[in-house]
PDB file of C-alpha atoms and ligand atoms in Angstrom:
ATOM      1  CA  UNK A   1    -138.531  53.770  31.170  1.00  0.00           C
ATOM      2  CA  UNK A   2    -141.300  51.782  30.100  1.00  0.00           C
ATOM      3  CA  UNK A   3    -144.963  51.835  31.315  1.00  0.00           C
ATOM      4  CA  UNK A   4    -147.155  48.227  30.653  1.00  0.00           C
ATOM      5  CA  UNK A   5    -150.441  49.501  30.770  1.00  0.00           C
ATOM      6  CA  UNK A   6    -152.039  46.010  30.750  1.00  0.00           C
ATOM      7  CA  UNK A   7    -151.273  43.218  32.912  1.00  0.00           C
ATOM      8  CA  UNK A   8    -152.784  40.500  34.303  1.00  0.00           C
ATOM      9  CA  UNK A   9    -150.030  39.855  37.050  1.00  0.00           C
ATOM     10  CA  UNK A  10    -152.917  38.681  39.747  1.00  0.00           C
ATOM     11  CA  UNK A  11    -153.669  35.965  37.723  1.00  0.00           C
ATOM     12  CA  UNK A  12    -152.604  32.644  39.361  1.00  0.00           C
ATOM     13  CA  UNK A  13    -150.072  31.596  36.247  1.00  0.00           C
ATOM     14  CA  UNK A  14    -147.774  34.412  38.430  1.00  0.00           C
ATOM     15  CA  UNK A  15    -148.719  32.764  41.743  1.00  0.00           C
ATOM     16  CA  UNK A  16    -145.378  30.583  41.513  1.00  0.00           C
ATOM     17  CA  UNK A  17    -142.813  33.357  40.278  1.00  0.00           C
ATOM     18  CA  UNK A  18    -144.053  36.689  41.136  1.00  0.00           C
ATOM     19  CA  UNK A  19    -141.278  38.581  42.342  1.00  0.00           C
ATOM     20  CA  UNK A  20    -139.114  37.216  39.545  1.00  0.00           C
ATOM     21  CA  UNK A  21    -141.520  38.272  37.077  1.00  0.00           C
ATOM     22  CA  UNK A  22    -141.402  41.938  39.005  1.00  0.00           C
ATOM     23  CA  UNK A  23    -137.812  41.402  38.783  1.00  0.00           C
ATOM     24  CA  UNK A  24    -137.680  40.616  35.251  1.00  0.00           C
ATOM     25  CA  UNK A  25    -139.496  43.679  34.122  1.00  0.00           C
ATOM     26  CA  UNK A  26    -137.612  46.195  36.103  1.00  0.00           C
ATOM     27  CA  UNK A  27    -134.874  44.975  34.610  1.00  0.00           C
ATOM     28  CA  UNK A  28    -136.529  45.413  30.941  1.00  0.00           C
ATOM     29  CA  UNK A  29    -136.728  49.028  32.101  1.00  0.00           C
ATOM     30  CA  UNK A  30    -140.463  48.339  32.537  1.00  0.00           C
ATOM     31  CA  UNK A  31    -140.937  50.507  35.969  1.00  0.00           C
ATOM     32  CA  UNK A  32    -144.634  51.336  35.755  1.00  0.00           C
ATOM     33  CA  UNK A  33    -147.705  49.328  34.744  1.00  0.00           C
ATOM     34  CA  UNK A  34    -151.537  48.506  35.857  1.00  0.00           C
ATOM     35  CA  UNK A  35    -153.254  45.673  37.270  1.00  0.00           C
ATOM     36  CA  UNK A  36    -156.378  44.821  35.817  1.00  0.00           C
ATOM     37  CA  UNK A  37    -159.131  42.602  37.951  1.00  0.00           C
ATOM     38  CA  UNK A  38    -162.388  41.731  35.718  1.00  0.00           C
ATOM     39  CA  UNK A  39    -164.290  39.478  38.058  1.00  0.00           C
ATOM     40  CA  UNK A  40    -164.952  39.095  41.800  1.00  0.00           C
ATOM     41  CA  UNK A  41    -161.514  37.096  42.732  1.00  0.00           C
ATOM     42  CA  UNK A  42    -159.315  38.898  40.537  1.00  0.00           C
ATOM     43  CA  UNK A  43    -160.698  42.527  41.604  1.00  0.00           C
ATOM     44  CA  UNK A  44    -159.677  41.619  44.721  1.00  0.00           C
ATOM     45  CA  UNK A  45    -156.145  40.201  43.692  1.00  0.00           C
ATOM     46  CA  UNK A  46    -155.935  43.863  42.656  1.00  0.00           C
ATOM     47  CA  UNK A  47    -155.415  45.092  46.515  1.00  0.00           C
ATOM     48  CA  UNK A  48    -152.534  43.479  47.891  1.00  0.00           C
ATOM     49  CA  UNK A  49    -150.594  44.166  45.045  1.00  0.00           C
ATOM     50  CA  UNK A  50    -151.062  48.209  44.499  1.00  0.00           C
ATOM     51  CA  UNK A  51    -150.670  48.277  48.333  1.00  0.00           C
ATOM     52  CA  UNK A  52    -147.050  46.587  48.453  1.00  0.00           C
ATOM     53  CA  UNK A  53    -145.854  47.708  45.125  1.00  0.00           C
ATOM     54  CA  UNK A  54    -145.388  51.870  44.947  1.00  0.00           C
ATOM     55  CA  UNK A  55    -145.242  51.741  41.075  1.00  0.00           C
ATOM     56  CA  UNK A  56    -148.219  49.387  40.329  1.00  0.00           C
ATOM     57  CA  UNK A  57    -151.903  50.886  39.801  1.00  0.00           C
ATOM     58  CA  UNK A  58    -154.679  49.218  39.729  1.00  0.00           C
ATOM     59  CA  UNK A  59    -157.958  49.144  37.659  1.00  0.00           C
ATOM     60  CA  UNK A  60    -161.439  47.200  38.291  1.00  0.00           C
ATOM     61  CA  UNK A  61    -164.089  46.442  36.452  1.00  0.00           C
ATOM     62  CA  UNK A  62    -166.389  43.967  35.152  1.00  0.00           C
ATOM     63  CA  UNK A  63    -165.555  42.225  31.989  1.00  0.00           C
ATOM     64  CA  UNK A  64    -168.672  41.502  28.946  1.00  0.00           C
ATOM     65  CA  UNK A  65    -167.928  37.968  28.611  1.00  0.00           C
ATOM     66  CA  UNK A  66    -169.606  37.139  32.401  1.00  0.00           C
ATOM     67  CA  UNK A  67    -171.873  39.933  32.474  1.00  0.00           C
ATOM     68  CA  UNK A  68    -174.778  37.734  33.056  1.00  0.00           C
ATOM     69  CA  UNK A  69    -173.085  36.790  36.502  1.00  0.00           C
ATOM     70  CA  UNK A  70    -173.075  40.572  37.603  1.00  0.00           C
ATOM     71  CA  UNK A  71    -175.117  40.987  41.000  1.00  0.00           C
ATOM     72  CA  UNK A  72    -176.000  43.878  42.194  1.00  0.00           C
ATOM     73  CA  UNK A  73    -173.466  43.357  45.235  1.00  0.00           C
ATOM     74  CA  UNK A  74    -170.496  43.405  42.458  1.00  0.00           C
ATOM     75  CA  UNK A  75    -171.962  46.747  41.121  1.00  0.00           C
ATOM     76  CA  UNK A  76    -171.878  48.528  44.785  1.00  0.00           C
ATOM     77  CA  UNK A  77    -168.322  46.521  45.890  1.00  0.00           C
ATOM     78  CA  UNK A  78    -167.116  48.308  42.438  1.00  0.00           C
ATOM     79  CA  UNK A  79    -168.365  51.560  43.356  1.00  0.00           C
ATOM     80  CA  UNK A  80    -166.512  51.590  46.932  1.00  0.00           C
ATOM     81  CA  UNK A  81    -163.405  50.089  46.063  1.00  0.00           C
ATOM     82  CA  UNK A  82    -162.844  52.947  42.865  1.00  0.00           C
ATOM     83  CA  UNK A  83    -161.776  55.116  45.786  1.00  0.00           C
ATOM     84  CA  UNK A  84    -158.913  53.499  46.662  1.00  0.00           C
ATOM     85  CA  UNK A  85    -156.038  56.161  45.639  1.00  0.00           C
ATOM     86  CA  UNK A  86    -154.183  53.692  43.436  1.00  0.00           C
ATOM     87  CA  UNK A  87    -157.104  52.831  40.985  1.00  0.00           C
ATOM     88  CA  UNK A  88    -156.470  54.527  38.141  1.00  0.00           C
ATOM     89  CA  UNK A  89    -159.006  53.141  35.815  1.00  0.00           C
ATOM     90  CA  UNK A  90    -162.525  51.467  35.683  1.00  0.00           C
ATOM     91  CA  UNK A  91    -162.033  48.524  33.558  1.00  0.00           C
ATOM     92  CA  UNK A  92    -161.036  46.386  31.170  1.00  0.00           C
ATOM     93  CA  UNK A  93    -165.323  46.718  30.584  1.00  0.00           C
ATOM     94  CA  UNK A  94    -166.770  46.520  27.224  1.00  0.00           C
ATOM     95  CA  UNK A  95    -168.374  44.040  24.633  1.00  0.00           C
ATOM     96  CA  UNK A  96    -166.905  41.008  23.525  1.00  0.00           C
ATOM     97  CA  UNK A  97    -169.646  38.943  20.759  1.00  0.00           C
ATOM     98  CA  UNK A  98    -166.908  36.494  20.309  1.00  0.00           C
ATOM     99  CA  UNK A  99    -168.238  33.932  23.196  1.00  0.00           C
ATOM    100  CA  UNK A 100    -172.000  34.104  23.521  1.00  0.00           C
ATOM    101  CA  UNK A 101    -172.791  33.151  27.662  1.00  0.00           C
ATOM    102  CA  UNK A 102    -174.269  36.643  28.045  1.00  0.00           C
ATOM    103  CA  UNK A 103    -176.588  38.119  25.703  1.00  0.00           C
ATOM    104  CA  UNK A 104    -176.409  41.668  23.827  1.00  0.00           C
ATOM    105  CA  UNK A 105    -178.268  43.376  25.682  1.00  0.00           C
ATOM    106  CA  UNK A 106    -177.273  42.304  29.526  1.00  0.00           C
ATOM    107  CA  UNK A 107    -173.233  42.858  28.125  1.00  0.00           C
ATOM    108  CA  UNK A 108    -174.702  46.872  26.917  1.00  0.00           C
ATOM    109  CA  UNK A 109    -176.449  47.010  30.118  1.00  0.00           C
ATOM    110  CA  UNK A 110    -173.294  46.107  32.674  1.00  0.00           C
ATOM    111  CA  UNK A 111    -171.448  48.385  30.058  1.00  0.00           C
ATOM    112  CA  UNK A 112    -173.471  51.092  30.186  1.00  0.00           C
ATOM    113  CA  UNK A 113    -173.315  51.455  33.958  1.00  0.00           C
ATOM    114  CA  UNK A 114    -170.152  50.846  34.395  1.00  0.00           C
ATOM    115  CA  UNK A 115    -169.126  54.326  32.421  1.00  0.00           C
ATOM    116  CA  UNK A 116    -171.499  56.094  34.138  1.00  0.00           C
ATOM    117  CA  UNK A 117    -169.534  54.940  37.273  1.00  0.00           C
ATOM    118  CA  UNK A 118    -166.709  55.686  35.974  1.00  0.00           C
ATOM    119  CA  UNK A 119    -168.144  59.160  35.047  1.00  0.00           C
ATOM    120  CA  UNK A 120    -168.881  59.980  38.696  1.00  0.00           C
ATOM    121  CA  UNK A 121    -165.875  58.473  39.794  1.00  0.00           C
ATOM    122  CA  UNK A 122    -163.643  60.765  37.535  1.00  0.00           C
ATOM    123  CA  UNK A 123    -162.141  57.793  36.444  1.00  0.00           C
ATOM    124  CA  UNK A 124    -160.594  56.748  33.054  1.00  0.00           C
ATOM    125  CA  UNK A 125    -161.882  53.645  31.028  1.00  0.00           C
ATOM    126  CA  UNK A 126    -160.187  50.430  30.120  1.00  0.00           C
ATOM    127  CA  UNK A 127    -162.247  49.020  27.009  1.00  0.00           C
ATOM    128  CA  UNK A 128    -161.727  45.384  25.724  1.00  0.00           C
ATOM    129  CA  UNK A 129    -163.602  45.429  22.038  1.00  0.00           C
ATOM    130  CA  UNK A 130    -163.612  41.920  20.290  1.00  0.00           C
ATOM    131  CA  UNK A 131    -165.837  41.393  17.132  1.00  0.00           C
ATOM    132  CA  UNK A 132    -168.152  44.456  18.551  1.00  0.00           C
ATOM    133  CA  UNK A 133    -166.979  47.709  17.481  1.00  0.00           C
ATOM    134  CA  UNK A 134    -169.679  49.246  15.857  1.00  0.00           C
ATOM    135  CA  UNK A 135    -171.906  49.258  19.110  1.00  0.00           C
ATOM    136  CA  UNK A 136    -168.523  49.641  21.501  1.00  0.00           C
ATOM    137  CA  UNK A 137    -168.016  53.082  20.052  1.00  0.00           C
ATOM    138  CA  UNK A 138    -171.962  53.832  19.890  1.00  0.00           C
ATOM    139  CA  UNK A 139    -172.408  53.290  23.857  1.00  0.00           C
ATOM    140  CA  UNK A 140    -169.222  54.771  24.242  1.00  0.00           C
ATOM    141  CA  UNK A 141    -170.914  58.400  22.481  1.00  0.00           C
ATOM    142  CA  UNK A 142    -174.308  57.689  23.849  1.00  0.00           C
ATOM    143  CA  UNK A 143    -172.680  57.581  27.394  1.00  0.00           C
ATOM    144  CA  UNK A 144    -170.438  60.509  26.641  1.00  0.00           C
ATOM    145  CA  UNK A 145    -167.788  58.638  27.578  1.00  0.00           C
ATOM    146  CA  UNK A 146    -165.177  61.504  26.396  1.00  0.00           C
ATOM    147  CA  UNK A 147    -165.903  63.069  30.050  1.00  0.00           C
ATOM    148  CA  UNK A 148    -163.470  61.091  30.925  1.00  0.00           C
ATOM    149  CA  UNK A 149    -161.448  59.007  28.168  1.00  0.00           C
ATOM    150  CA  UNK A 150    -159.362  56.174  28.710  1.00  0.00           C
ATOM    151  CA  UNK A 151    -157.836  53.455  26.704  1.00  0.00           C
ATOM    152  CA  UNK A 152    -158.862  50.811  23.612  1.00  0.00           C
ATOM    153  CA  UNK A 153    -157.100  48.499  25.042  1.00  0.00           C
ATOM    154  CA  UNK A 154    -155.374  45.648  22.015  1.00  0.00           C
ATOM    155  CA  UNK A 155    -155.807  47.487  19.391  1.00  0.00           C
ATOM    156  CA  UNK A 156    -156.865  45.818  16.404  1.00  0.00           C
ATOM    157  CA  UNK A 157    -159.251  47.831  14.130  1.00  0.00           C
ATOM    158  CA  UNK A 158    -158.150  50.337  10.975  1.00  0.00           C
ATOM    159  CA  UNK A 159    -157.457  53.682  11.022  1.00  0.00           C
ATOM    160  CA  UNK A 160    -161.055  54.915  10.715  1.00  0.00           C
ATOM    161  CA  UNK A 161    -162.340  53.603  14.053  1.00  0.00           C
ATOM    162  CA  UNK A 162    -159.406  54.609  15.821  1.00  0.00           C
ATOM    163  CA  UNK A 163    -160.131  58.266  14.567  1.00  0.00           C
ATOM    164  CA  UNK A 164    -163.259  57.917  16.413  1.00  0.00           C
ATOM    165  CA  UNK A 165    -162.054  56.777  19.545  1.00  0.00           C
ATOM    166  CA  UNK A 166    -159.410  59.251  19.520  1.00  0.00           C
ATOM    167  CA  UNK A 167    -162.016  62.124  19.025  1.00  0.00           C
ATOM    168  CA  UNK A 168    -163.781  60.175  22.345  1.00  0.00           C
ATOM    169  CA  UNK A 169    -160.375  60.801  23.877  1.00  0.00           C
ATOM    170  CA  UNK A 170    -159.882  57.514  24.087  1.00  0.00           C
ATOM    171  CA  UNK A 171    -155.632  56.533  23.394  1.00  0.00           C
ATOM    172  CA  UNK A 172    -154.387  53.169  21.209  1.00  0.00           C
ATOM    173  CA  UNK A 173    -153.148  51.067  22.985  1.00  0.00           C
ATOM    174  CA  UNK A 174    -150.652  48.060  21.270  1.00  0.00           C
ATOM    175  CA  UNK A 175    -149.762  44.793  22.588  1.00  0.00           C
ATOM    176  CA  UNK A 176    -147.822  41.445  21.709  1.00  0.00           C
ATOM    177  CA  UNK A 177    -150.339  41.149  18.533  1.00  0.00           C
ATOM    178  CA  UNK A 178    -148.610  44.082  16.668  1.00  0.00           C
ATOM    179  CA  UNK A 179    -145.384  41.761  16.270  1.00  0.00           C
ATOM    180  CA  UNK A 180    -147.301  38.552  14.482  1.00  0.00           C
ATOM    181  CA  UNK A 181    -146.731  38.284  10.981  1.00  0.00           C
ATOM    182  CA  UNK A 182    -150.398  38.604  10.074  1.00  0.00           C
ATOM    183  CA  UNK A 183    -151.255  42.139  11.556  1.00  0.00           C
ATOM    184  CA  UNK A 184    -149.984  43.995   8.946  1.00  0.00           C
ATOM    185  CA  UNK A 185    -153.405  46.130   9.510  1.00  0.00           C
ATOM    186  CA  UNK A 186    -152.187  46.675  12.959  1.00  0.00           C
ATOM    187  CA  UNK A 187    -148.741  47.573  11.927  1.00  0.00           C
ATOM    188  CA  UNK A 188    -150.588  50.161   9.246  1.00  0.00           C
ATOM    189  CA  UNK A 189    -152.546  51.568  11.601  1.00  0.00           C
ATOM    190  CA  UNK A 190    -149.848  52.135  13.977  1.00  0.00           C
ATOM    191  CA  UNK A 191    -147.922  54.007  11.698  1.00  0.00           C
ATOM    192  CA  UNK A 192    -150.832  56.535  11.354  1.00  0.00           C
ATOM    193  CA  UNK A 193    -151.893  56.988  14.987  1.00  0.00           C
ATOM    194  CA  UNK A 194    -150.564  60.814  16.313  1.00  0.00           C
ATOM    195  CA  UNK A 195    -147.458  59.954  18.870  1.00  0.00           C
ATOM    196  CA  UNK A 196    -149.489  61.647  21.890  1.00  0.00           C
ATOM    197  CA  UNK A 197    -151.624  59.315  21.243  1.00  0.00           C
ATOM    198  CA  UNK A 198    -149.846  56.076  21.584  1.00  0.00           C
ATOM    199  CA  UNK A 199    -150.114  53.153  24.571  1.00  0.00           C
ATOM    200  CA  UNK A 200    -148.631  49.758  24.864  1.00  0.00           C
ATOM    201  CA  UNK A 201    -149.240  46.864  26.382  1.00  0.00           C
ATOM    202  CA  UNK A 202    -148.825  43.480  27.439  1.00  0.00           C
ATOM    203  CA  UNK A 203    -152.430  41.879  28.648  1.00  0.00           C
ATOM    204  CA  UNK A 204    -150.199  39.286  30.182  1.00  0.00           C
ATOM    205  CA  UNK A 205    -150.372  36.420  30.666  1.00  0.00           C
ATOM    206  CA  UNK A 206    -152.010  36.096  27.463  1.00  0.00           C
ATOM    207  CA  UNK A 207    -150.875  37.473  23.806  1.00  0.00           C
ATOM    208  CA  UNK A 208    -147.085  37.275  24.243  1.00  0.00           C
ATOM    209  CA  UNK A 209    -145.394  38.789  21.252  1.00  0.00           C
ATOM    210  CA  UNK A 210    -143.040  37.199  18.564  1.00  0.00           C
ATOM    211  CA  UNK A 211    -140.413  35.804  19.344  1.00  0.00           C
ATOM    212  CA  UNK A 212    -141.892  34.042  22.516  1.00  0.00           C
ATOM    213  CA  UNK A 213    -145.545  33.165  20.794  1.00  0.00           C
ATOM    214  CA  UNK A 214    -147.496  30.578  22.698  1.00  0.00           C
ATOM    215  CA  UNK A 215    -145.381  31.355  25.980  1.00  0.00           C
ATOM    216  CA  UNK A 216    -146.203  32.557  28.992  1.00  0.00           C
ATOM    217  CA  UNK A 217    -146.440  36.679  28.637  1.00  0.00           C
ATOM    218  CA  UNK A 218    -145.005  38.743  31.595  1.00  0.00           C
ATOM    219  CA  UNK A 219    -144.341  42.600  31.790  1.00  0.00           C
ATOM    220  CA  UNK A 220    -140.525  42.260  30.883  1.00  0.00           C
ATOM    221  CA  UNK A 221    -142.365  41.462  27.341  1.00  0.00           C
ATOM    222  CA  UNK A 222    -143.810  44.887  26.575  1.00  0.00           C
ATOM    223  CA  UNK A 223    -139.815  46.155  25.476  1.00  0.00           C
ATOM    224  CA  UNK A 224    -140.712  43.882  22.486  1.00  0.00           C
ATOM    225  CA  UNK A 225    -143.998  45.610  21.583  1.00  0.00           C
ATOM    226  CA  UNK A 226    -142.013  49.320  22.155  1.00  0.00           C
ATOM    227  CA  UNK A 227    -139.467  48.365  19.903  1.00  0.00           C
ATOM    228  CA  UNK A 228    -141.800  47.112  17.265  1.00  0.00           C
ATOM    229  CA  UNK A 229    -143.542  50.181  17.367  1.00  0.00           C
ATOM    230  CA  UNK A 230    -140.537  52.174  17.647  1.00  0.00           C
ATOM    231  CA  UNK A 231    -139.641  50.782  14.373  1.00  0.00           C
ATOM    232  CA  UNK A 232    -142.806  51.498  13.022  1.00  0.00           C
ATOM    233  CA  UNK A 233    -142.919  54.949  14.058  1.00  0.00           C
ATOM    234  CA  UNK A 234    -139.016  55.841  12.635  1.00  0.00           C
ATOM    235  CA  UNK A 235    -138.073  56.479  16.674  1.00  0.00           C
ATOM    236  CA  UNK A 236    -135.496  55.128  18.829  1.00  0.00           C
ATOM    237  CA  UNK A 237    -136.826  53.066  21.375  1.00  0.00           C
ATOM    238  CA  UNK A 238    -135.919  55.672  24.301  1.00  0.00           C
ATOM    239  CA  UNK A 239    -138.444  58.184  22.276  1.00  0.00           C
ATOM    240  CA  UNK A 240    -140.667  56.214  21.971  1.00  0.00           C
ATOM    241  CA  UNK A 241    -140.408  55.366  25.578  1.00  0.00           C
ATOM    242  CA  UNK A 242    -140.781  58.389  26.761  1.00  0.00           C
ATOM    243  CA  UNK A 243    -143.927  59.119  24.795  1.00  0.00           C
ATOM    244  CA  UNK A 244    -145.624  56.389  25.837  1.00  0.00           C
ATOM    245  CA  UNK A 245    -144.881  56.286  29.478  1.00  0.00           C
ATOM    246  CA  UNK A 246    -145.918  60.000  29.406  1.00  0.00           C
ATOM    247  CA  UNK A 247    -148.970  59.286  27.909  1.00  0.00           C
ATOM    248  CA  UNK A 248    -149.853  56.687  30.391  1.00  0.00           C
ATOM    249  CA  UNK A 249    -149.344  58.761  33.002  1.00  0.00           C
ATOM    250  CA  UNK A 250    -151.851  61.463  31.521  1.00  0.00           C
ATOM    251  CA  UNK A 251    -154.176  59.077  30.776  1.00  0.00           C
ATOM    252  CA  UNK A 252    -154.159  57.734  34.110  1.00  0.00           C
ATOM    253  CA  UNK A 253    -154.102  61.613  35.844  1.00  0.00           C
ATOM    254  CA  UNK A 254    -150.551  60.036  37.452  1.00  0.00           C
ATOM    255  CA  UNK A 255    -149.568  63.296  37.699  1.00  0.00           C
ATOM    256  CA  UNK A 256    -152.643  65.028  39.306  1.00  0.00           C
ATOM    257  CA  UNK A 257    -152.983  62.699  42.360  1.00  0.00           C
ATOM    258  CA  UNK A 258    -152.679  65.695  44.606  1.00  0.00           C
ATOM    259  CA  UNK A 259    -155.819  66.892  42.681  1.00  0.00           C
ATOM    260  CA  UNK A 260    -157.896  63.910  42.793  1.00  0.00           C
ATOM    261  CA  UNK A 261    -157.426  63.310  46.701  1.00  0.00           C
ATOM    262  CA  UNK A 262    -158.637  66.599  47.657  1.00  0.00           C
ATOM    263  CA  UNK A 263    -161.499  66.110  44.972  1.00  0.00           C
ATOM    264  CA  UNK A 264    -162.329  63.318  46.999  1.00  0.00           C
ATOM    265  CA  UNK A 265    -161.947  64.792  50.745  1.00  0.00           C
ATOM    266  CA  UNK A 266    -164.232  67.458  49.915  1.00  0.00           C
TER     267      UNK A 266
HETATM  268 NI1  LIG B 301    -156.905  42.133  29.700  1.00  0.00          NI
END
């Protein structure tokens, strides 16, 4: 059984084929995975789906790249809806200094509030990273962000960074990217990151692995990242399987539900 800890399946390029994609995956052996919504309309895309589907979870959060359009009315709609019993995450939130619509400083800012949310919450992190780690893994200290972990979502630094994210009990996460010919760093890394350590990943509808490149990516797609890692690693796919799913699940506190709704009826 697999576990797609990434997905973008509210986004409208599903609207036409949803249940096919749903029924695509399950038959991939994908039977768990997480809906991410990063702005207003695709946080609440997030809803109807966790609330219909028992094996779908849910995370919300406010991606860097609009952080200038932030109010202070997405902040407090955040806040509530993190109690819904099927979010399992805050996120994806981070930096991203490849596009340059919100400044530094406002993308720390909407960062740095969103882990401390997440902090009270008791909720895992989602981070997207792209051209920024340096300061990603500063806030990420400065915020002790290990309270609560989560995931680096894409992973696509060396070995050195991921050490430090792993000591911020964050997990690696893979996707689609680990099968293109030029991420031989990714591939090297891989190899080095300790099994309970390990997440995959499809961040579909985007980054759709080899042999489907430039496609549409769906769920089904994330058996083509476990095998490649599989490979990597020297396990057979239904190890590796099994690792990862159970990692997802303890970095998502899947099996400590019971826990977390009393936590919150107290
Ligand atoms: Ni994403």
């Amino acid at each position: 059984m697999l576990f797609d800890t990434h997905t973008h399946i509210n986004d409208e390029a599903f609207n036409k084929d949803f249940d096919d994609v749903l029924h695509r995956a399950d038959e991939a052996g994908v039977r768990q995975m997480v809906v991410i919504g990063v702005d207003r309309s695709s946080m609440e895309r997030v809803f109807p789906i966790i609330d219909h589907h028992a094996a779908i979870y849910g995370a919300i959060g406010w991606n860097p790249e609009d952080a200038v359009d932030m109010t202070e009315a997405d902040f407090s709609w955040i806040k509530v809806h993190l109690k819904h019993k099927k979010i399992v995450a805050l996120g994806e939130i981070g930096l991203d200094y490849h596009w340059d619509k919100s400044p530094k400083p406002v993308q720390h800012s909407v960062f740095r509030r969103q882990i401390r949310l997440a902090r009270a919450a008791g909720l895992p992190l989602i981070i997207h990273n792209r051209e920024a780690t340096a300061d990603t893994e500063r806030i990420l200290r400065e915020e002790h962000a290990e309270t609560v972990g989560g995931v680096m979502h894409c992973y696509s630094d060396n070995l050195d960074w991921a050490k430090k994210f792993i000591q911020l009990n964050f997990f690696i996460s893979f996707g689609g990217t680990l099968t293109f010919k030029n991420a031989q760093l990714q591939r090297d890394t891989a190899a080095e990151i300790p099994l309970d350590r390990l997440l995959i990943e499809t961040d579909c509808p985007y980054l759709t692995p080899a042999p489907f490149r430039g496609k549409r990516n769906e769920p089904a797609r994330v058996r083509l990242v476990a095998e490649k890692l599989a490979e990597i690693k020297g396990l057979s796919l239904e190890n590796l399987a099994a690792v990862t799913t159970a990692n997802a699940r303890r970095c998502f506190h899947l099996d400590t539900d019971a826990d977390r709704d009393s936590e919150q009826n107290k």
